[in-house]
Short mmCIF file of C-alpha atoms and ligand atoms in Angstrom, two decimals:
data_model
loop_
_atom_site.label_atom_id
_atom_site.label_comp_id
_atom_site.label_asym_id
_atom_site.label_seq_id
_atom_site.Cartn_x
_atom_site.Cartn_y
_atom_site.Cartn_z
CA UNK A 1 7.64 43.55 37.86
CA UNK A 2 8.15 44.56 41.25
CA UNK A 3 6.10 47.85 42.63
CA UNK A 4 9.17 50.63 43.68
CA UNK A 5 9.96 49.99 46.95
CA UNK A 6 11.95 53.31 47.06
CA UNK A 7 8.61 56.03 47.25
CA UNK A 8 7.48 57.71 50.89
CA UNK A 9 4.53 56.99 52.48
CA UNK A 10 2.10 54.49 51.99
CA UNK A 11 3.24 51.71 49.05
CA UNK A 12 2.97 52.74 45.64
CA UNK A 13 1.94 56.65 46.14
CA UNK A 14 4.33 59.53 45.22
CA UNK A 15 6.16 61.47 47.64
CA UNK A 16 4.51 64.95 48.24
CA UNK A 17 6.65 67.49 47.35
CA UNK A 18 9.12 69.43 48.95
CA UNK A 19 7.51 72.00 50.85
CA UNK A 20 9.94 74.78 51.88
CA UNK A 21 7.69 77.29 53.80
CA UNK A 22 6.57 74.13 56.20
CA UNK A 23 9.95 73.50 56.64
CA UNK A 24 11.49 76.73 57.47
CA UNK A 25 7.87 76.71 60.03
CA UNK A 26 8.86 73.31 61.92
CA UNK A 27 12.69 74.77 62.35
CA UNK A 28 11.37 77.75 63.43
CA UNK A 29 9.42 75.93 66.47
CA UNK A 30 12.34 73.22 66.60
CA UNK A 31 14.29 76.38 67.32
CA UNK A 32 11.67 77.73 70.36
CA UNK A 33 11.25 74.02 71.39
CA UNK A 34 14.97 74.01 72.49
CA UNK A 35 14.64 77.10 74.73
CA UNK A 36 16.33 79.58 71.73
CA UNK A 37 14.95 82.80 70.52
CA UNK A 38 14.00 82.47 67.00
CA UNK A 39 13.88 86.26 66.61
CA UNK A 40 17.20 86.86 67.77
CA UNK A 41 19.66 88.22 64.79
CA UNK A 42 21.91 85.03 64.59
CA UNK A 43 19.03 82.60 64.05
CA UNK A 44 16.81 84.86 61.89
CA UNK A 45 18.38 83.26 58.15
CA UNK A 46 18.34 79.81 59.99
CA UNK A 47 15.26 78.34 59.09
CA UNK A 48 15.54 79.08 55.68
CA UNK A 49 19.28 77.61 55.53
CA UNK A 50 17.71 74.33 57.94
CA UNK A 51 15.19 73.94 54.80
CA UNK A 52 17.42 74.05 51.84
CA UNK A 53 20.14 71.83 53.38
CA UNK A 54 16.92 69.32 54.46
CA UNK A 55 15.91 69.83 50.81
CA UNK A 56 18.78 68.31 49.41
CA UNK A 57 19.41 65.63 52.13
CA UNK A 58 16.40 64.28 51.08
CA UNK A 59 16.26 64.65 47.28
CA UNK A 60 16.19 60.80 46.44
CA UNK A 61 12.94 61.14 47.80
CA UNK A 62 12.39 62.42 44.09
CA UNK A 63 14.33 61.11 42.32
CA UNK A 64 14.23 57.47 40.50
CA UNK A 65 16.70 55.12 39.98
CA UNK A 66 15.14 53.68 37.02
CA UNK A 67 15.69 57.19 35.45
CA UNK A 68 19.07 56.24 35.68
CA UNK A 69 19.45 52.66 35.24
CA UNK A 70 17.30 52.55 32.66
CA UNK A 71 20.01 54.15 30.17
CA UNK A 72 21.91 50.87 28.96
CA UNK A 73 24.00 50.27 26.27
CA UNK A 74 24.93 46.81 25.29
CA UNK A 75 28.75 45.49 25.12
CA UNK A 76 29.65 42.40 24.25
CA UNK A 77 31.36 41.47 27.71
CA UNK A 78 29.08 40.03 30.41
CA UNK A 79 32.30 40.01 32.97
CA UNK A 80 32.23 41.59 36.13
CA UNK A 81 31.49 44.89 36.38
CA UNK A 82 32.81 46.90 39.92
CA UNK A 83 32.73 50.46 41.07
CA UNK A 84 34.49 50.83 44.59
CA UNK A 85 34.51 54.21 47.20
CA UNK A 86 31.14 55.56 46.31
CA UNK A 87 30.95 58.67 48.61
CA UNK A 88 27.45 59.10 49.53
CA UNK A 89 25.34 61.32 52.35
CA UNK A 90 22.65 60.02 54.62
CA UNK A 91 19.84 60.98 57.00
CA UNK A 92 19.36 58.14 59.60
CA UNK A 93 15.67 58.01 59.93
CA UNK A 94 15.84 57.59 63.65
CA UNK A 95 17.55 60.81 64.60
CA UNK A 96 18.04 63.13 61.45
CA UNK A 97 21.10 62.93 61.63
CA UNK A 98 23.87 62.44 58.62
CA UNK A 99 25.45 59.00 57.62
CA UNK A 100 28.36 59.63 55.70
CA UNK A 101 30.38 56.54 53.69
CA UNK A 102 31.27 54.84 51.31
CA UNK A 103 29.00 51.84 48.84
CA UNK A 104 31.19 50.10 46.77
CA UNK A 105 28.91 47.44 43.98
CA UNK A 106 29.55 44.48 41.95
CA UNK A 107 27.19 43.64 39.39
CA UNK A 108 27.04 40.75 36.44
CA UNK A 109 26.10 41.94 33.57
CA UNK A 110 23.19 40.03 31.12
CA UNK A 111 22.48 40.14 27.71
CA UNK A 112 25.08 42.47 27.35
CA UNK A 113 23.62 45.22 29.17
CA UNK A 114 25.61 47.60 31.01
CA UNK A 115 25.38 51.16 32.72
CA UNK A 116 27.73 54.19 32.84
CA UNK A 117 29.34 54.19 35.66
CA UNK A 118 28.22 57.58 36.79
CA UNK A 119 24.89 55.87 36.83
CA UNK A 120 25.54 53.48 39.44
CA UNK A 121 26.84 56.69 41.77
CA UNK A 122 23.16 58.59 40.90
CA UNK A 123 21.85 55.12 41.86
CA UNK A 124 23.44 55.28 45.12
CA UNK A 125 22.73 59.20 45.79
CA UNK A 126 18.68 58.01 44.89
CA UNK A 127 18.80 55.93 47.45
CA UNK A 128 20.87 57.54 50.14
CA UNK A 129 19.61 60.94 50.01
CA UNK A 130 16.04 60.43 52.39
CA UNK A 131 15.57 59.50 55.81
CA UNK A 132 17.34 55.94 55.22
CA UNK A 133 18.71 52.48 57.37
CA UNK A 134 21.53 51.64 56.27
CA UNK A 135 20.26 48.30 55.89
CA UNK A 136 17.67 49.17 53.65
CA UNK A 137 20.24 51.72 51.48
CA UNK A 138 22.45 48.52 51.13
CA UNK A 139 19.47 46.22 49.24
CA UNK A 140 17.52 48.84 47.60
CA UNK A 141 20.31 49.57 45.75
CA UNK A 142 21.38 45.85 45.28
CA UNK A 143 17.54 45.26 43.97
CA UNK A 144 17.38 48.07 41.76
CA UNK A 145 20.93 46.92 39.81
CA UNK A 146 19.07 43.14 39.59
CA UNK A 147 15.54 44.97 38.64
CA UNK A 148 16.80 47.89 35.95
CA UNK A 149 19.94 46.34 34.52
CA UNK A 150 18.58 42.42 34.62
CA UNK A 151 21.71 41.71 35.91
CA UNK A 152 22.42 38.36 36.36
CA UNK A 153 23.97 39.35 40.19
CA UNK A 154 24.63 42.06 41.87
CA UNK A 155 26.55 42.26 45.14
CA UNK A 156 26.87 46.05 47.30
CA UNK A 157 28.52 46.62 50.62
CA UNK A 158 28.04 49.53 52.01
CA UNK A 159 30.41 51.99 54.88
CA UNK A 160 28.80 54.08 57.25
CA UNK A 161 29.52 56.26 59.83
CA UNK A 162 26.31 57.12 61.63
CA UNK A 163 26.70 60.64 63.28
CA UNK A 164 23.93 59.52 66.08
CA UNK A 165 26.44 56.78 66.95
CA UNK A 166 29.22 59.53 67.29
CA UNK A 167 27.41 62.39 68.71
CA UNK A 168 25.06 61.16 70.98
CA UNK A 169 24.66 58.14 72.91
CA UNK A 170 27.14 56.11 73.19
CA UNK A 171 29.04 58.61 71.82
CA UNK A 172 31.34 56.36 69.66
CA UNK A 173 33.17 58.39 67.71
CA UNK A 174 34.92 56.44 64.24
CA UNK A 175 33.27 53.48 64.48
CA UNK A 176 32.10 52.05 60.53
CA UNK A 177 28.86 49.90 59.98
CA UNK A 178 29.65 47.34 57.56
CA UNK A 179 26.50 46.12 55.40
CA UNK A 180 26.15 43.57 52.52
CA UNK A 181 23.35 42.65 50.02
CA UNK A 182 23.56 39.89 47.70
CA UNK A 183 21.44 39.07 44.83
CA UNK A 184 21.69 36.25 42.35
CA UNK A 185 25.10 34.72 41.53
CA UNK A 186 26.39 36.55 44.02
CA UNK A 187 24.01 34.74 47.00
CA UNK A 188 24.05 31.25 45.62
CA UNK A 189 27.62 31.22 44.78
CA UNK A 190 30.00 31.65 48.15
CA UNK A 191 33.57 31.67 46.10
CA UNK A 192 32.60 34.07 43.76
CA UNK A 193 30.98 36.32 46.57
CA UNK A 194 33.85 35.92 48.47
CA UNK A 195 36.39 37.17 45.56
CA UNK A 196 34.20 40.02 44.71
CA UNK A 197 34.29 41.37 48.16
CA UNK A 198 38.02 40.88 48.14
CA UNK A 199 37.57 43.08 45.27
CA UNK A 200 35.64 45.59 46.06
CA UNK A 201 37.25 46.09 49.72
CA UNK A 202 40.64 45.98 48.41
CA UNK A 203 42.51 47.76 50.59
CA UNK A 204 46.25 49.66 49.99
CA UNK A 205 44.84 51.77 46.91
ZN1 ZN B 1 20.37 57.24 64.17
#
C-alpha cells in the first residue's frame, strides 16, 4: 500500500493542528507589515475573522479521504461511474490566494465496489481545502479513487480559476486552468479516455 501522500510536512507525519491564537498573531503582524494600524477599530475583529476563514480553507489538511472512500457498498454493475461540476475552494500554495472551480471524475468500478456519490465531493473538498497546485489536487484525487475504491480506472479533470492569475500579475481576469489525471483504463486506453472526457465536459446542460 502506498504511504498518504495527502499529510503536511515531512512524509508520513500528521499535520499539527490548527492553531488559532498563532494565527490571529501572524495576521496581526501581516496587518502592521502592510503599513495598517492593527489597533484601529475597523481591523480590531480582523485577525480573529483572517483565522477562522484560514481554518476552514485549509481543513483537508485534517481530514482523510480514506475516511470517506473507505465506505463502499457493492452493486452488481462495474459500468462507468461519473460525477460532473464538483464545486470546490482552493488556496494556491504560492500566494494564499483562493482557486475556485469545478472537478468533474470518472471512475471504473471493481469487484463491485462503489461509493456514494457525496463521497467523491468530500474526496474532492479533502483534497482541495490546503495550500494546493492544481496539478497535484487533480492526481491526488485521481490516486485516492484507484487506492480506496480499487477501481479498475479512474479519470478527473479539474477547472480552476486561480485568483493570483486574476488579481495580481498578469492580472488575467476569467481565464480557466484545465488539468487531467488518468489512472488505469483510463491511461492505457485513448478511446475510452477520450469518450469519458466527452462525458464529463459535456457542455449545453
Ligand atoms: Zn498562485
Amino acid at each position: 500500500m502506498i504511504a498518504p501522500l495527502h499529510l503536511a510536512g515531512e512524509p508520513g507525519s500528521q499535520p499539527r493542528p490548527f492553531d488559532r491564537p498563532r494565527a490571529e498573531r501572524a495576521v496581526r503582524e501581516l496587518l502592521a507589515a502592510l503599513g495598517e494600524d492593527p489597533d484601529r477599530e475597523g481591523l480590531l475583529e480582523t485577525p480573529a475573522r483572517v483565522a477562522r476563514a484560514y481554518q476552514e480553507l485549509v481543513a483537508g489538511l485534517h481530514d482523510d479521504a480514506a475516511r470517506h472512500l473507505g465506505r463502499v457498498f457493492s452493486q452488481r454493475s462495474e459500468d462507468l461511474v461519473t460525477l460532473s461540476d464538483i464545486e470546490f475552494t482552493s488556496l494556491c500554495e504560492h500566494h494564499l490566494l483562493p482557486v475556485t472551480g469545478r472537478a468533474h471524475i470518472a471512475y471504473l468500478p471493481a469487484n463491485g465496489q462503489v461509493v456514494g456519490l457525496s463521497k467523491l465531493a468530500r474526496t474532492v473538498d479533502v483534497f482541495a481545502r490546503r495550500p494546493q497546485m492544481q496539478e497535484r489536487l487533480t492526481a491526488e484525487i485521481a490516486d485516492a479513487i484507484v487506492e480506496h475504491l480499487d477501481a479498475r480506472g479512474a479519470l478527473v479533470v479539474v477547472e480552476g480559476e486561480h485568483s493570483c492569475l486574476a488579481l495580481r500579475g498578469a492580472a488575467k481576469r476569467g481565464a480557466t486552468m484545465r488539468t487531467v489525471a488518468a489512472r488505469g483504463w483510463f491511461e492505457r486506453d485513448a478511446e475510452l479516455r477520450a469518450e469519458t472526457l466527452a462525458l464529463l465536459l459535456g457542455r449545453g446542460r
